[in-house]
Short mmCIF file of N, CA, C and O in Angstrom, two decimals:
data_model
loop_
_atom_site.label_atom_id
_atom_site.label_comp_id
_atom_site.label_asym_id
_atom_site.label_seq_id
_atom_site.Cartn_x
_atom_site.Cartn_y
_atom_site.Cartn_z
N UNK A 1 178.51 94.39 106.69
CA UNK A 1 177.87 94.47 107.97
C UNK A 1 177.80 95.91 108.40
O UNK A 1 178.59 96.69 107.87
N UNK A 2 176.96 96.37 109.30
CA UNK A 2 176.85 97.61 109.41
C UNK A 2 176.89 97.58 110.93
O UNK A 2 176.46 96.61 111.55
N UNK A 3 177.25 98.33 111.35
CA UNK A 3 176.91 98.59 112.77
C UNK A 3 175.82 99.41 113.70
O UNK A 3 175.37 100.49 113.35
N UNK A 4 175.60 99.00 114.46
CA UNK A 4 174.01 99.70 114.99
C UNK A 4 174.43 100.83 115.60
O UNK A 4 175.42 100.97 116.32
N UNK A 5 173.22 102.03 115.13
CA UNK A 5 173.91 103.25 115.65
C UNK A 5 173.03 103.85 116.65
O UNK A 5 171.87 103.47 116.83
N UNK A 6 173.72 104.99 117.43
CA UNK A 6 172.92 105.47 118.86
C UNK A 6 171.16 105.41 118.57
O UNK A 6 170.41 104.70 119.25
N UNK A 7 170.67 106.33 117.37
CA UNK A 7 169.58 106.54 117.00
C UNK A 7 168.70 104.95 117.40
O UNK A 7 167.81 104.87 118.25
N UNK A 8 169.35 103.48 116.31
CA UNK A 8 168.33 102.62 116.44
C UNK A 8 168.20 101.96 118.00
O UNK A 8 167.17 101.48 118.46
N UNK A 9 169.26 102.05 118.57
CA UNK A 9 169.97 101.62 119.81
C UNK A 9 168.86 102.48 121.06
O UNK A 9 168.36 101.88 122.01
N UNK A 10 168.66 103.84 120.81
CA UNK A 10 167.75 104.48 121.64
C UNK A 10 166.31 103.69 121.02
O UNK A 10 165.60 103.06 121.80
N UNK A 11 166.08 103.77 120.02
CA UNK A 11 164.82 103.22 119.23
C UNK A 11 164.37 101.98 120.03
O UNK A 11 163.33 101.85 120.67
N UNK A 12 165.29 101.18 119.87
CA UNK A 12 165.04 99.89 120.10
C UNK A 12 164.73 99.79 121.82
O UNK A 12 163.91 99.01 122.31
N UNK A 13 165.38 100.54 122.41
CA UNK A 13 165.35 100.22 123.91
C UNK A 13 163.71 100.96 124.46
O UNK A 13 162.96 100.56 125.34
N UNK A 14 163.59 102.14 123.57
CA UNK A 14 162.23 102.97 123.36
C UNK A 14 160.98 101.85 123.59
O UNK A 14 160.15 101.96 124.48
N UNK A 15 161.02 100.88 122.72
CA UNK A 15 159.95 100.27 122.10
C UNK A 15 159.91 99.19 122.98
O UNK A 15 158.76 98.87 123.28
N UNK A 16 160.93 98.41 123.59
CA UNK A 16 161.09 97.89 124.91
C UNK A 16 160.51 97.93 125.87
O UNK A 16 159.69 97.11 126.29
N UNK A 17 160.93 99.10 126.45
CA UNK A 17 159.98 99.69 127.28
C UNK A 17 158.87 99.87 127.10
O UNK A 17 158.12 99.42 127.96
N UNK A 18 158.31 100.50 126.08
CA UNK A 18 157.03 100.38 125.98
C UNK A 18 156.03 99.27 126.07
O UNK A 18 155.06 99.05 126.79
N UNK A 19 156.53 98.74 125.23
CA UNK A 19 156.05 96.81 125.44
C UNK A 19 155.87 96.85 126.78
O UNK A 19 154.75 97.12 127.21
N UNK A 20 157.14 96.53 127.83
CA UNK A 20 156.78 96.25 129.32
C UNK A 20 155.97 96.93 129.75
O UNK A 20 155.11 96.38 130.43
N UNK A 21 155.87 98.58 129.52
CA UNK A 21 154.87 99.08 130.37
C UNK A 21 153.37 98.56 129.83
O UNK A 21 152.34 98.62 130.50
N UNK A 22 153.44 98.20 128.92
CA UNK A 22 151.72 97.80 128.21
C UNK A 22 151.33 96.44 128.85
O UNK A 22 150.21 95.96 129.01
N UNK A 23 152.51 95.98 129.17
CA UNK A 23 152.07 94.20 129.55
C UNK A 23 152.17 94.27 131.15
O UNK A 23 151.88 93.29 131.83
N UNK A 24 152.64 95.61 131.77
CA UNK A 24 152.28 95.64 133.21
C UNK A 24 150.92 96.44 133.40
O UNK A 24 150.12 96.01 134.23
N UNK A 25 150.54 97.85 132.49
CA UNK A 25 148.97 98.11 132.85
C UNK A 25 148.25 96.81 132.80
O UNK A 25 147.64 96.43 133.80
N UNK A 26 148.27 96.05 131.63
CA UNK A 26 147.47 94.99 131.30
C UNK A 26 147.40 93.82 132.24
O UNK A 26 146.38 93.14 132.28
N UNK A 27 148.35 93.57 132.93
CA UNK A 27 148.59 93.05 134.35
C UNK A 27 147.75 93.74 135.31
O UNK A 27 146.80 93.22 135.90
N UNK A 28 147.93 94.29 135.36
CA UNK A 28 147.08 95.62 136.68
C UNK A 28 145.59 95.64 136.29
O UNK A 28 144.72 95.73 137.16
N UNK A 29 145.21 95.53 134.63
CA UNK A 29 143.72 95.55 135.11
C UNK A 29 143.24 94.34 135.21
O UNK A 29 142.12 94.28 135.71
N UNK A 30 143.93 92.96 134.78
CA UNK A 30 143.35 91.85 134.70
C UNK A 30 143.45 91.61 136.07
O UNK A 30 142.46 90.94 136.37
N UNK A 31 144.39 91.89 137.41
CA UNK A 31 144.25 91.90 138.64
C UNK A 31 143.19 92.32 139.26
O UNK A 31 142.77 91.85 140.31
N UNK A 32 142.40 93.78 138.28
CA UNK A 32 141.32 94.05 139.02
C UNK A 32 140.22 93.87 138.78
O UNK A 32 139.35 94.28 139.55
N UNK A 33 139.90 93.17 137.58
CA UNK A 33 138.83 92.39 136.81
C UNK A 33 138.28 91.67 137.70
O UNK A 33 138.88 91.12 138.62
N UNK A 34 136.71 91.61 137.43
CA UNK A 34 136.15 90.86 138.43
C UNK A 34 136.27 89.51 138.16
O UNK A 34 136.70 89.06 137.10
N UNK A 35 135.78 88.67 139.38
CA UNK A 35 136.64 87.45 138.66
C UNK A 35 135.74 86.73 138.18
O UNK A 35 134.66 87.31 138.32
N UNK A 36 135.60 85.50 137.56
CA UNK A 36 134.45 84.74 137.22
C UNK A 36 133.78 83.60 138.13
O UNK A 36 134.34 83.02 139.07
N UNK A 37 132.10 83.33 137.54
CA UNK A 37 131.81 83.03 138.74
C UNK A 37 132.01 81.60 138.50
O UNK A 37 132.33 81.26 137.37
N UNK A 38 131.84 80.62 139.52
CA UNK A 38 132.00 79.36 139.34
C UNK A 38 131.15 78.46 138.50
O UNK A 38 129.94 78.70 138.39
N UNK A 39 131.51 77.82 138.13
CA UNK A 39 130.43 76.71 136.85
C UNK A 39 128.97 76.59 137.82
O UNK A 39 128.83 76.63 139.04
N UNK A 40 128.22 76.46 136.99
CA UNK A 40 126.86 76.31 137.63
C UNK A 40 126.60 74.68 137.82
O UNK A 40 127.12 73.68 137.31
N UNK A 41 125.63 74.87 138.72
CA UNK A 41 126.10 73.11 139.61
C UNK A 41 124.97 72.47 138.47
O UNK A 41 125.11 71.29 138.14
N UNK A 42 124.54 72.78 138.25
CA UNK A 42 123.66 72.16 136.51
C UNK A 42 122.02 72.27 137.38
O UNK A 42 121.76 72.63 138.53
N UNK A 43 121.11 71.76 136.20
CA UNK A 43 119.93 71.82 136.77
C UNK A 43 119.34 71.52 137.85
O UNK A 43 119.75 70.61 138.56
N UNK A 44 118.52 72.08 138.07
CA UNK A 44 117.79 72.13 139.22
C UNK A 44 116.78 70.47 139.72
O UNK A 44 115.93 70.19 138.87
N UNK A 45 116.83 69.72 140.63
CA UNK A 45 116.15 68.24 140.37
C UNK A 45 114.41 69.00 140.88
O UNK A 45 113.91 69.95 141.47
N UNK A 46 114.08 67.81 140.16
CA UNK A 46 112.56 68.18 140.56
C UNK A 46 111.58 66.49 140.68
O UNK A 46 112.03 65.43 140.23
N UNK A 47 110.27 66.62 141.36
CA UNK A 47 109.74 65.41 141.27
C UNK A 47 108.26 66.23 141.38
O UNK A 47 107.92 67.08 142.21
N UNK A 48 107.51 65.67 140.27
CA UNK A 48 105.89 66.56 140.42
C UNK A 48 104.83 65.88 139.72
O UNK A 48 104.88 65.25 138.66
N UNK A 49 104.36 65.99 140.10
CA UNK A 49 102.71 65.13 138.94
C UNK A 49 102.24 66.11 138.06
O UNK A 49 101.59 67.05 138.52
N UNK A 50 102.53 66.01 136.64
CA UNK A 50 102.20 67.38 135.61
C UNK A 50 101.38 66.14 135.12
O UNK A 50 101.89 65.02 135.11
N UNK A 51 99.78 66.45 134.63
CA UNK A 51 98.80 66.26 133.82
C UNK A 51 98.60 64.76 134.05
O UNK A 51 98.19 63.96 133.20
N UNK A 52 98.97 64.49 135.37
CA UNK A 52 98.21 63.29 135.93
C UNK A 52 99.58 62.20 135.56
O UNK A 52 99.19 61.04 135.42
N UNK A 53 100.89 62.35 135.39
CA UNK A 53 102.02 61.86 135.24
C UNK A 53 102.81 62.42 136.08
O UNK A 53 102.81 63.63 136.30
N UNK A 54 103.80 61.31 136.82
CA UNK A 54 105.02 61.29 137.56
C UNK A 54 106.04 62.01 136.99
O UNK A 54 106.70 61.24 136.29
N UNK A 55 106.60 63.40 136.95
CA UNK A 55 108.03 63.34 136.13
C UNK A 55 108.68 63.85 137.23
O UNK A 55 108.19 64.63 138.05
N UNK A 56 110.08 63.29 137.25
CA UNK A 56 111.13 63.23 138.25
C UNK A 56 112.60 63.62 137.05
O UNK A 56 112.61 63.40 135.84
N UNK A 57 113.52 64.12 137.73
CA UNK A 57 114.72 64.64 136.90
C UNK A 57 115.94 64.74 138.23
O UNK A 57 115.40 65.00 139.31
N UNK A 58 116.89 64.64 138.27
CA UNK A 58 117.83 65.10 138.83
C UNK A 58 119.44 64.23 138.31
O UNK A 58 119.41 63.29 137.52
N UNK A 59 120.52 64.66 138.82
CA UNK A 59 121.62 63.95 138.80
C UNK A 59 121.44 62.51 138.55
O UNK A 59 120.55 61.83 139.07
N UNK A 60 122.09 62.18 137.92
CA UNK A 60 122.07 60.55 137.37
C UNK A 60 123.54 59.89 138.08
O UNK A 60 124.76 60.09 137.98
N UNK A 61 122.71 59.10 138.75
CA UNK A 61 123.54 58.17 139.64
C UNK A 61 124.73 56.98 139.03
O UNK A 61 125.79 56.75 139.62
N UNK A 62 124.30 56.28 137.71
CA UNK A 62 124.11 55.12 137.47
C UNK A 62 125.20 55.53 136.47
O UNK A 62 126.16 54.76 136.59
N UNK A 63 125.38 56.39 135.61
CA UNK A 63 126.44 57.00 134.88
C UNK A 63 125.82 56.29 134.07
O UNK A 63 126.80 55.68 133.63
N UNK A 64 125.05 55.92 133.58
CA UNK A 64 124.35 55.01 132.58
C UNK A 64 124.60 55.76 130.95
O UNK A 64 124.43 56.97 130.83
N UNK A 65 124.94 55.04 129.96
CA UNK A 65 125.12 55.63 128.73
C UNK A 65 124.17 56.74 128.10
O UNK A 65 124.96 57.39 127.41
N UNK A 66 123.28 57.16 128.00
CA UNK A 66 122.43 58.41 128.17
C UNK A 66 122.22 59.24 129.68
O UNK A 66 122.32 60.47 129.72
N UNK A 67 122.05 58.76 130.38
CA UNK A 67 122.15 59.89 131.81
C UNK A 67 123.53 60.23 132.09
O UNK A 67 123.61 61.41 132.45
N UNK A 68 125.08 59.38 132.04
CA UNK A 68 125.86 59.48 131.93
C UNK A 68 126.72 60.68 130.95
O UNK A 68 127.34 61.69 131.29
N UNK A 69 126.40 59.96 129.40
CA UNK A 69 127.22 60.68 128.79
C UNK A 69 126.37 61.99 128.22
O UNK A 69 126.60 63.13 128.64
N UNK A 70 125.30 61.69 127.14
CA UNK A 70 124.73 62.70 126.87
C UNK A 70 123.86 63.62 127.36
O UNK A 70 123.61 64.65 126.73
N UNK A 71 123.21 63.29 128.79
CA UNK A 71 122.79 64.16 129.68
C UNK A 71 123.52 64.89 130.28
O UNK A 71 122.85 65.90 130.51
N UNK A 72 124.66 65.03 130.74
CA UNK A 72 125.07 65.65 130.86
C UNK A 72 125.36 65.04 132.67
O UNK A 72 125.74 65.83 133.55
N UNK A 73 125.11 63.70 132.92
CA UNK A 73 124.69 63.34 134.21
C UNK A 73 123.30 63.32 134.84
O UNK A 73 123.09 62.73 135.90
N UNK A 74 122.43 63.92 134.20
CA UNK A 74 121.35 64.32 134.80
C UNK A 74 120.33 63.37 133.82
O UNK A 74 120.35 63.06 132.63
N UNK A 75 119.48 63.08 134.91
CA UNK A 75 118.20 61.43 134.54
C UNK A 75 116.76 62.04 134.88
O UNK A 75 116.47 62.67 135.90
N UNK A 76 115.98 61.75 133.86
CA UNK A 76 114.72 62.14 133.36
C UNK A 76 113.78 60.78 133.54
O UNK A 76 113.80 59.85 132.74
N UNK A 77 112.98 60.84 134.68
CA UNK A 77 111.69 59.72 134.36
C UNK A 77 109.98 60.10 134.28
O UNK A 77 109.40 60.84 135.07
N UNK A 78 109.39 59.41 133.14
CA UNK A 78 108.12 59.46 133.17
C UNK A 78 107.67 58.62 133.73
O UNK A 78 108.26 57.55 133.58
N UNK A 79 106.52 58.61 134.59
CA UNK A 79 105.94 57.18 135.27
C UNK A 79 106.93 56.54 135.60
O UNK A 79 106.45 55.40 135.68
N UNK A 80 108.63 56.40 136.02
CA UNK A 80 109.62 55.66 136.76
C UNK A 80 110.18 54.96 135.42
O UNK A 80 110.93 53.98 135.38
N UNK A 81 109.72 55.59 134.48
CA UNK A 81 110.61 54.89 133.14
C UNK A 81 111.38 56.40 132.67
O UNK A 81 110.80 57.48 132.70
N UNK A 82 112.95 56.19 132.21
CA UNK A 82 113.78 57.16 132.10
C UNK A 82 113.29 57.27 130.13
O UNK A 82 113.38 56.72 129.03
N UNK A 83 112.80 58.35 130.82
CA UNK A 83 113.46 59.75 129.02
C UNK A 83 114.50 59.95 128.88
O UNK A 83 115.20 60.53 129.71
N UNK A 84 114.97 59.42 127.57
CA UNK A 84 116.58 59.59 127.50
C UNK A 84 116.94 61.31 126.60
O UNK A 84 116.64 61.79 125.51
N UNK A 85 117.45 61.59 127.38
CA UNK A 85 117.86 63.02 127.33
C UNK A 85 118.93 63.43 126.60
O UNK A 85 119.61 62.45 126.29
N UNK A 86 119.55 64.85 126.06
CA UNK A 86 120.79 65.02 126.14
C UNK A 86 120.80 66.53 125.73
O UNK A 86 119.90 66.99 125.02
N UNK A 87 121.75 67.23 126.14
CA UNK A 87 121.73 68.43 126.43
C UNK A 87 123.29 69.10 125.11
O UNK A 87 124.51 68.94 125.05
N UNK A 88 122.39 69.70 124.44
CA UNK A 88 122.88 70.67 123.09
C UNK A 88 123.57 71.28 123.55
O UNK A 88 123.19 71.65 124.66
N UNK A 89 125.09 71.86 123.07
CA UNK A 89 126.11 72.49 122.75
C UNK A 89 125.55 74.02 123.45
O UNK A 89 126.10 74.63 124.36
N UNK A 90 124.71 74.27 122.97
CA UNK A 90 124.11 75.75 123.14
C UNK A 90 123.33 75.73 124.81
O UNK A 90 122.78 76.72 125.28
N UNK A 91 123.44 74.39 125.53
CA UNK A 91 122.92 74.82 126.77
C UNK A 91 121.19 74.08 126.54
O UNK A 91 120.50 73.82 127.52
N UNK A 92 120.74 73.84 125.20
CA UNK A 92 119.28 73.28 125.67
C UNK A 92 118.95 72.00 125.84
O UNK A 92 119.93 71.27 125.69
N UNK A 93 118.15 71.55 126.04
CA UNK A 93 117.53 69.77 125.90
C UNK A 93 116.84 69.47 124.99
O UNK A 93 116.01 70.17 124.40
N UNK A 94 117.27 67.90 124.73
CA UNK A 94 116.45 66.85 123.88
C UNK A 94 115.88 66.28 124.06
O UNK A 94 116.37 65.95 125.14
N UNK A 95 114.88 65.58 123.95
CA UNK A 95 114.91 63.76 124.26
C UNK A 95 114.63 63.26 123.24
O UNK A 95 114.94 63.84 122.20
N UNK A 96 113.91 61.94 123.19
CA UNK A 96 113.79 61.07 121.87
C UNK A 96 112.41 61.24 121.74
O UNK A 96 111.80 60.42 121.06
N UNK A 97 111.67 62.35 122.37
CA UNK A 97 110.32 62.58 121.95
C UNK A 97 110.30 63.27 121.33
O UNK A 97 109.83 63.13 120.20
N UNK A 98 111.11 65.03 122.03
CA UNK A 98 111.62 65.95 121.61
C UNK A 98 112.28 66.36 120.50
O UNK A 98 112.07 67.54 120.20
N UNK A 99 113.16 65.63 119.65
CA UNK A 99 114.38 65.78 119.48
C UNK A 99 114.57 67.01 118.65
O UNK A 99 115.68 67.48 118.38
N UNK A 100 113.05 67.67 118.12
CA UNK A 100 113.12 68.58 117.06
C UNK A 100 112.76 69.87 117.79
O UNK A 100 112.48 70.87 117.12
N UNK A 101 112.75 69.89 119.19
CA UNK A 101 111.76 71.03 119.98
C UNK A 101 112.91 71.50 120.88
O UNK A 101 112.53 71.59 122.05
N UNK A 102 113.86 71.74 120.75
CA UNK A 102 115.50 72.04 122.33
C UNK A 102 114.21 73.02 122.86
O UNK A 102 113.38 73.74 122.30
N UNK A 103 114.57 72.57 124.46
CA UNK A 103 113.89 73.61 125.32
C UNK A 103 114.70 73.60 126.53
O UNK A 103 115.32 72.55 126.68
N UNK A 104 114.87 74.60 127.56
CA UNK A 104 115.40 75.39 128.61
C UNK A 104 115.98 74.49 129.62
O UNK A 104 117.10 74.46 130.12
N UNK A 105 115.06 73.84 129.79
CA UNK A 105 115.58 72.95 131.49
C UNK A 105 115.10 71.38 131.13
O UNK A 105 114.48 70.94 130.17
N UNK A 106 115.56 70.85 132.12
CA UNK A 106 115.34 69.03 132.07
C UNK A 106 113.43 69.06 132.34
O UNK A 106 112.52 68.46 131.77
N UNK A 107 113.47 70.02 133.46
CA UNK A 107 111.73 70.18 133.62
C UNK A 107 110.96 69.99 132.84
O UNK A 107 110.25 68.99 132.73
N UNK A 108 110.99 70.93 132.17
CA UNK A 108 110.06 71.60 130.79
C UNK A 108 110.48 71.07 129.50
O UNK A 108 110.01 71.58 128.48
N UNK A 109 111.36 70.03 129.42
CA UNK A 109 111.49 68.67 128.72
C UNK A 109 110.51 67.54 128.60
O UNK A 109 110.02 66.86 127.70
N UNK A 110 110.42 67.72 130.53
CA UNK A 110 109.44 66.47 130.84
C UNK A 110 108.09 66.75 130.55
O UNK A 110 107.20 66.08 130.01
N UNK A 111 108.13 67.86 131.00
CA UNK A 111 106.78 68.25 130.45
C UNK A 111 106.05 68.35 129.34
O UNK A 111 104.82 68.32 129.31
N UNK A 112 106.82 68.49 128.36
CA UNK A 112 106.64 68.70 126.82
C UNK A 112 106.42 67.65 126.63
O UNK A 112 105.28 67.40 126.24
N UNK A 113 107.22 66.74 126.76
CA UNK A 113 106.82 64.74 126.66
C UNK A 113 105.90 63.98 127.14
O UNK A 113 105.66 62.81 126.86
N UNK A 114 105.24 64.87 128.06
CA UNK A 114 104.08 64.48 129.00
C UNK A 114 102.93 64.82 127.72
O UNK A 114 102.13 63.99 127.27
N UNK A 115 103.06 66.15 127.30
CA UNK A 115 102.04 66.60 126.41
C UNK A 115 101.99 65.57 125.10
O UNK A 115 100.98 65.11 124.57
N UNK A 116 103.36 65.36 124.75
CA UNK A 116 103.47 64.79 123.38
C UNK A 116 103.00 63.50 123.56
O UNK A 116 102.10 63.11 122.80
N UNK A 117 103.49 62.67 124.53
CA UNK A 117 102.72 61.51 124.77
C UNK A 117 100.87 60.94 124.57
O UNK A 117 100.31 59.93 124.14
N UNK A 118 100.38 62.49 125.26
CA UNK A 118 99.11 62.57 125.43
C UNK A 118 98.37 60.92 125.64
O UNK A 118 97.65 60.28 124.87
N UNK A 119 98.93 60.55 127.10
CA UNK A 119 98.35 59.45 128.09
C UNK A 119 98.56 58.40 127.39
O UNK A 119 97.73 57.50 127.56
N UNK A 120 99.84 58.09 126.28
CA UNK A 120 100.65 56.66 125.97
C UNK A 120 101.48 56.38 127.10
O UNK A 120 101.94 57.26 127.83
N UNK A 121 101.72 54.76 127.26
CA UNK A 121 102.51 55.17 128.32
C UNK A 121 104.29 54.93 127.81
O UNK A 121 104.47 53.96 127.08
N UNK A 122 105.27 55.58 128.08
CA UNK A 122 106.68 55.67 127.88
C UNK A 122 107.39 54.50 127.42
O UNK A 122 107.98 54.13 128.43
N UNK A 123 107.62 53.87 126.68
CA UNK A 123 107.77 53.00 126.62
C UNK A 123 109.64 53.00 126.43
O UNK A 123 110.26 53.85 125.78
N UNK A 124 110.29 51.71 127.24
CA UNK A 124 111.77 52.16 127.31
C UNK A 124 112.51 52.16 125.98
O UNK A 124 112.12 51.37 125.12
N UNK A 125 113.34 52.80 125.77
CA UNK A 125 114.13 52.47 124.66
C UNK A 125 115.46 51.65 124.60
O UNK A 125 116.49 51.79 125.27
N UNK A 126 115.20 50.86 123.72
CA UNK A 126 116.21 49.55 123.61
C UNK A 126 117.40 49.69 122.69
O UNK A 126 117.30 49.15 121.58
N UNK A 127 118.45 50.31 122.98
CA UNK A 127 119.99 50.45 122.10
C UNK A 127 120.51 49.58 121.86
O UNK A 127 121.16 49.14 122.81
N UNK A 128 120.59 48.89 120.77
CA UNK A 128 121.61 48.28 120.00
C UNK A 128 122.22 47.24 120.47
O UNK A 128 123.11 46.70 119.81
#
């Protein structure tokens, strides 16, 4: 066994300190870091007649298994029939018209489906 001598004894208490002082600046700037902002309250609802079609979007009431889970809460209708939606990892949208096109907002979802449709009318989809 050896015994610890002044040298590692100063060493050791050296490096100690140092540590604390690094984990108190680092304290001090994360105190003055700005802070972050709050989650965003999610999309924006909308109700409008695009190309001679009803599309309506907002919060989904019904918690319904697509407006619920994979929307993210938020309910998509064409003509008062729901586009089933769901919103990608990365922040974009789907639907089952869509599914190969992710685009920006629930809006411009509906809209795209309005186009893709081109005056069929929506017909609901039946799960399993």
């Amino acid at each position: 066994m050896s015994s610890i001598t002044r040298r590692r004894a100063l060493g050791v208490a050296a490096g100690a300190a140092g540590a604390a002082a690094g984990l108190a600046l680092a304290g001090s700037a994360l105190a003055d870091a700005p802070r972050a902002a709050a989650p965003a309250a999610g999309p924006a609802s909308f109700d409008e007649v695009y190309q001679g079609r009803r599309i309506q979007g907002g919060p989904a009431h019904g918690g319904g298994h697509h407006g619920g889970h994979h929307g993210g809460g938020y309910s998509v209708t064409i003509d008062g029939e729901e586009l089933h939606v769901m919103q990608n990892a990365d922040g974009t949208w789907i639907s089952v018209i869509n599914h190969y096109e992710p685009v920006a907002t629930p809006k411009s979802l509906a809209r795209a489906a309005v186009r893709e449709l081109q005056g069929a009318p929506l017909v609901p989809l039946t799960l399993g």
